[in-house]
Amino acid sequence: MSASDLSAALWQERRQLELLLFRLETQRLHVVAGNLEWLNFMASEIETVLDRLRFEALARSVESAAVAAEWGLPAQTTLVELVAAAPAGPWPEILREHLDALHTLLARLGEASSVNEEALGSLPMPGRPGPAGAAGLLDQLTTGGNLERSLAVVRRSAQPLLAQYLGGDHV
């Protein structure tokens, strides 16, 4: 394990964060267009990326702890601390680029999550069944369930552990 492995893990995590951003933006476009029949599919897509992100975060944590140990730092060292402690050569700059890109992605994800939560929250919750009877009720219950699931998934899209790993405010 080396700084190269950590950099590769950070790249993988960045790609998954970009995919999550793409999925959130796609969800927002469907909501704005009134394509509520796709809510369930979009929630599944976002959940899939969140699952992959958990794996990538674990891989990054392992690589980061190994690099920290190699550089004489505690295992829970933040990326900011790794940048500061990196030996002379390319690693301070490479890790700083990862840090900057991850901060930017987290900010964009936070904004996308807020916009999506607001858009989903502004949708009218299905009311009482109309003249369509049981079929109408089933459709309303399904839409309501998909809406609640979509909101829950969007709320889970924040990456607090990554923000913690990045270490403090971005400079």
mmCIF file of C-alpha atoms in Angstrom:
data_model
loop_
_atom_site.group_PDB
_atom_site.id
_atom_site.type_symbol
_atom_site.label_atom_id
_atom_site.label_comp_id
_atom_site.label_asym_id
_atom_site.label_seq_id
_atom_site.Cartn_x
_atom_site.Cartn_y
_atom_site.Cartn_z
ATOM 1 C CA MET A 1 0.000 0.000 0.000
ATOM 2 C CA SER A 2 1.285 3.391 -0.918
ATOM 3 C CA ALA A 3 0.362 6.947 -1.718
ATOM 4 C CA SER A 4 -0.318 5.727 -5.274
ATOM 5 C CA ASP A 5 -2.936 3.329 -3.918
ATOM 6 C CA LEU A 6 -4.495 6.121 -1.871
ATOM 7 C CA SER A 7 -4.621 8.358 -4.929
ATOM 8 C CA ALA A 8 -6.288 5.569 -6.924
ATOM 9 C CA ALA A 9 -8.851 5.090 -4.132
ATOM 10 C CA LEU A 10 -9.548 8.818 -4.066
ATOM 11 C CA TRP A 11 -10.070 8.786 -7.840
ATOM 12 C CA GLN A 12 -12.559 5.942 -7.487
ATOM 13 C CA GLU A 13 -14.432 7.780 -4.773
ATOM 14 C CA ARG A 14 -14.483 10.943 -6.872
ATOM 15 C CA ARG A 15 -15.994 9.025 -9.807
ATOM 16 C CA GLN A 16 -18.746 7.642 -7.587
ATOM 17 C CA LEU A 17 -19.451 11.115 -6.184
ATOM 18 C CA GLU A 18 -19.720 12.442 -9.737
ATOM 19 C CA LEU A 19 -22.115 9.613 -10.573
ATOM 20 C CA LEU A 20 -24.168 10.443 -7.480
ATOM 21 C CA LEU A 21 -24.314 14.073 -8.577
ATOM 22 C CA PHE A 22 -25.441 12.966 -12.028
ATOM 23 C CA ARG A 23 -28.156 10.744 -10.549
ATOM 24 C CA LEU A 24 -29.408 13.549 -8.303
ATOM 25 C CA GLU A 25 -29.522 15.970 -11.214
ATOM 26 C CA THR A 26 -31.363 13.395 -13.325
ATOM 27 C CA GLN A 27 -33.858 12.872 -10.510
ATOM 28 C CA ARG A 28 -34.448 16.623 -10.279
ATOM 29 C CA LEU A 29 -35.066 16.861 -14.021
ATOM 30 C CA HIS A 30 -37.648 14.072 -13.846
ATOM 31 C CA VAL A 31 -39.390 15.698 -10.888
ATOM 32 C CA VAL A 32 -39.464 19.103 -12.607
ATOM 33 C CA ALA A 33 -40.804 17.484 -15.787
ATOM 34 C CA GLY A 34 -43.546 15.783 -13.773
ATOM 35 C CA ASN A 35 -42.305 12.276 -14.578
ATOM 36 C CA LEU A 36 -43.288 10.903 -11.180
ATOM 37 C CA GLU A 37 -43.555 7.374 -12.543
ATOM 38 C CA TRP A 38 -39.723 7.313 -12.543
ATOM 39 C CA LEU A 39 -39.305 8.192 -8.856
ATOM 40 C CA ASN A 40 -38.845 4.574 -7.804
ATOM 41 C CA PHE A 41 -36.245 3.901 -10.501
ATOM 42 C CA MET A 42 -34.328 7.053 -9.663
ATOM 43 C CA ALA A 43 -34.340 6.199 -5.956
ATOM 44 C CA SER A 44 -32.932 2.759 -6.815
ATOM 45 C CA GLU A 45 -30.228 4.317 -8.975
ATOM 46 C CA ILE A 46 -29.210 6.701 -6.199
ATOM 47 C CA GLU A 47 -29.218 3.886 -3.621
ATOM 48 C CA THR A 48 -26.931 1.819 -5.866
ATOM 49 C CA VAL A 49 -24.410 4.658 -6.045
ATOM 50 C CA LEU A 50 -24.646 5.199 -2.273
ATOM 51 C CA ASP A 51 -23.874 1.500 -1.757
ATOM 52 C CA ARG A 52 -20.822 1.758 -4.024
ATOM 53 C CA LEU A 53 -19.731 4.894 -2.188
ATOM 54 C CA ARG A 54 -19.735 3.016 1.114
ATOM 55 C CA PHE A 55 -17.354 0.474 -0.415
ATOM 56 C CA GLU A 56 -15.135 3.194 -1.903
ATOM 57 C CA ALA A 57 -15.031 5.023 1.445
ATOM 58 C CA LEU A 58 -13.890 1.828 3.155
ATOM 59 C CA ALA A 59 -11.187 1.263 0.530
ATOM 60 C CA ARG A 60 -10.045 4.867 0.901
ATOM 61 C CA SER A 61 -9.932 4.543 4.688
ATOM 62 C CA VAL A 62 -7.721 1.464 4.475
ATOM 63 C CA GLU A 63 -5.346 3.109 2.001
ATOM 64 C CA SER A 64 -5.284 6.361 3.951
ATOM 65 C CA ALA A 65 -4.473 4.587 7.216
ATOM 66 C CA ALA A 66 -1.626 2.725 5.509
ATOM 67 C CA VAL A 67 -0.153 5.929 4.076
ATOM 68 C CA ALA A 68 -0.560 7.669 7.426
ATOM 69 C CA ALA A 69 1.319 4.854 9.150
ATOM 70 C CA GLU A 70 4.026 4.954 6.476
ATOM 71 C CA TRP A 71 4.435 8.693 7.049
ATOM 72 C CA GLY A 72 4.421 8.323 10.862
ATOM 73 C CA LEU A 73 0.912 9.668 11.449
ATOM 74 C CA PRO A 74 -2.107 8.220 13.296
ATOM 75 C CA ALA A 75 -4.480 6.014 11.308
ATOM 76 C CA GLN A 76 -7.332 8.547 11.552
ATOM 77 C CA THR A 77 -5.320 11.299 9.878
ATOM 78 C CA THR A 78 -7.372 13.632 7.680
ATOM 79 C CA LEU A 79 -6.532 14.396 4.085
ATOM 80 C CA VAL A 80 -5.532 17.942 5.065
ATOM 81 C CA GLU A 81 -3.057 16.454 7.542
ATOM 82 C CA LEU A 82 -1.742 14.035 4.920
ATOM 83 C CA VAL A 83 -1.189 16.910 2.507
ATOM 84 C CA ALA A 84 0.755 18.786 5.198
ATOM 85 C CA ALA A 85 2.836 15.733 6.127
ATOM 86 C CA ALA A 86 3.503 14.468 2.602
ATOM 87 C CA PRO A 87 7.176 14.052 1.792
ATOM 88 C CA ALA A 88 8.793 16.344 -0.748
ATOM 89 C CA GLY A 89 7.904 15.457 -4.289
ATOM 90 C CA PRO A 90 4.621 15.179 -6.147
ATOM 91 C CA TRP A 91 2.416 13.916 -3.304
ATOM 92 C CA PRO A 92 1.554 17.210 -1.607
ATOM 93 C CA GLU A 93 0.281 18.592 -4.913
ATOM 94 C CA ILE A 94 -1.522 15.406 -5.963
ATOM 95 C CA LEU A 95 -3.263 15.051 -2.615
ATOM 96 C CA ARG A 96 -4.126 18.778 -2.570
ATOM 97 C CA GLU A 97 -5.770 18.359 -6.003
ATOM 98 C CA HIS A 98 -7.833 15.472 -4.639
ATOM 99 C CA LEU A 99 -8.739 17.569 -1.602
ATOM 100 C CA ASP A 100 -9.864 20.514 -3.733
ATOM 101 C CA ALA A 101 -11.866 18.311 -6.105
ATOM 102 C CA LEU A 102 -13.552 16.437 -3.244
ATOM 103 C CA HIS A 103 -14.505 19.686 -1.512
ATOM 104 C CA THR A 104 -16.000 20.961 -4.763
ATOM 105 C CA LEU A 105 -17.938 17.733 -5.288
ATOM 106 C CA LEU A 106 -19.255 17.762 -1.715
ATOM 107 C CA ALA A 107 -20.449 21.344 -2.122
ATOM 108 C CA ARG A 108 -22.197 20.494 -5.389
ATOM 109 C CA LEU A 109 -23.755 17.385 -3.837
ATOM 110 C CA GLY A 110 -25.017 19.392 -0.880
ATOM 111 C CA GLU A 111 -26.609 21.894 -3.216
ATOM 112 C CA ALA A 112 -28.138 19.185 -5.432
ATOM 113 C CA SER A 113 -29.515 17.345 -2.394
ATOM 114 C CA SER A 114 -31.112 20.524 -1.059
ATOM 115 C CA VAL A 115 -32.653 21.385 -4.417
ATOM 116 C CA ASN A 116 -33.994 17.845 -4.829
ATOM 117 C CA GLU A 117 -35.393 17.712 -1.316
ATOM 118 C CA GLU A 118 -37.155 20.999 -1.925
ATOM 119 C CA ALA A 119 -38.510 19.849 -5.307
ATOM 120 C CA LEU A 120 -39.699 16.516 -3.910
ATOM 121 C CA GLY A 121 -41.144 18.201 -0.822
ATOM 122 C CA SER A 122 -43.142 20.595 -2.960
ATOM 123 C CA LEU A 123 -44.933 17.771 -4.752
ATOM 124 C CA PRO A 124 -48.472 17.268 -3.502
ATOM 125 C CA MET A 125 -48.854 14.113 -1.464
ATOM 126 C CA PRO A 126 -51.575 11.882 -2.838
ATOM 127 C CA GLY A 127 -54.911 12.527 -1.175
ATOM 128 C CA ARG A 128 -58.066 10.535 -0.891
ATOM 129 C CA PRO A 129 -59.107 8.200 -3.675
ATOM 130 C CA GLY A 130 -61.116 9.821 -6.413
ATOM 131 C CA PRO A 131 -63.651 8.301 -8.720
ATOM 132 C CA ALA A 132 -61.153 5.715 -9.957
ATOM 133 C CA GLY A 133 -61.850 3.606 -6.849
ATOM 134 C CA ALA A 134 -59.405 0.910 -5.758
ATOM 135 C CA ALA A 135 -57.112 1.317 -8.783
ATOM 136 C CA GLY A 136 -56.859 5.050 -8.126
ATOM 137 C CA LEU A 137 -56.122 4.427 -4.460
ATOM 138 C CA LEU A 138 -53.392 1.933 -5.326
ATOM 139 C CA ASP A 139 -51.833 4.417 -7.754
ATOM 140 C CA GLN A 140 -51.914 7.165 -5.113
ATOM 141 C CA LEU A 141 -50.403 4.901 -2.464
ATOM 142 C CA THR A 142 -47.656 3.819 -4.845
ATOM 143 C CA THR A 143 -46.843 7.393 -5.800
ATOM 144 C CA GLY A 144 -46.847 8.432 -2.138
ATOM 145 C CA GLY A 145 -44.535 5.549 -1.216
ATOM 146 C CA ASN A 146 -42.181 6.362 -4.076
ATOM 147 C CA LEU A 147 -42.134 10.002 -3.059
ATOM 148 C CA GLU A 148 -41.308 9.148 0.562
ATOM 149 C CA ARG A 149 -38.555 6.740 -0.555
ATOM 150 C CA SER A 150 -37.102 9.374 -2.895
ATOM 151 C CA LEU A 151 -36.994 11.933 -0.098
ATOM 152 C CA ALA A 152 -35.317 9.451 2.250
ATOM 153 C CA VAL A 153 -32.682 8.560 -0.342
ATOM 154 C CA VAL A 154 -31.911 12.210 -1.108
ATOM 155 C CA ARG A 155 -31.483 12.903 2.604
ATOM 156 C CA ARG A 156 -28.978 10.019 2.798
ATOM 157 C CA SER A 157 -26.886 11.384 -0.061
ATOM 158 C CA ALA A 158 -24.836 13.662 2.191
ATOM 159 C CA GLN A 159 -21.349 12.348 2.833
ATOM 160 C CA PRO A 160 -20.538 13.424 6.405
ATOM 161 C CA LEU A 161 -17.735 10.886 6.886
ATOM 162 C CA LEU A 162 -16.003 12.095 3.741
ATOM 163 C CA ALA A 163 -16.356 15.695 4.882
ATOM 164 C CA GLN A 164 -14.790 14.688 8.199
ATOM 165 C CA TYR A 165 -11.934 12.892 6.410
ATOM 166 C CA LEU A 166 -11.204 15.942 4.295
ATOM 167 C CA GLY A 167 -10.466 17.760 7.528
ATOM 168 C CA GLY A 168 -12.022 21.015 8.487
ATOM 169 C CA ASP A 169 -12.898 23.960 6.340
ATOM 170 C CA HIS A 170 -11.591 24.179 2.828
ATOM 171 C CA VAL A 171 -8.918 26.779 2.304
#
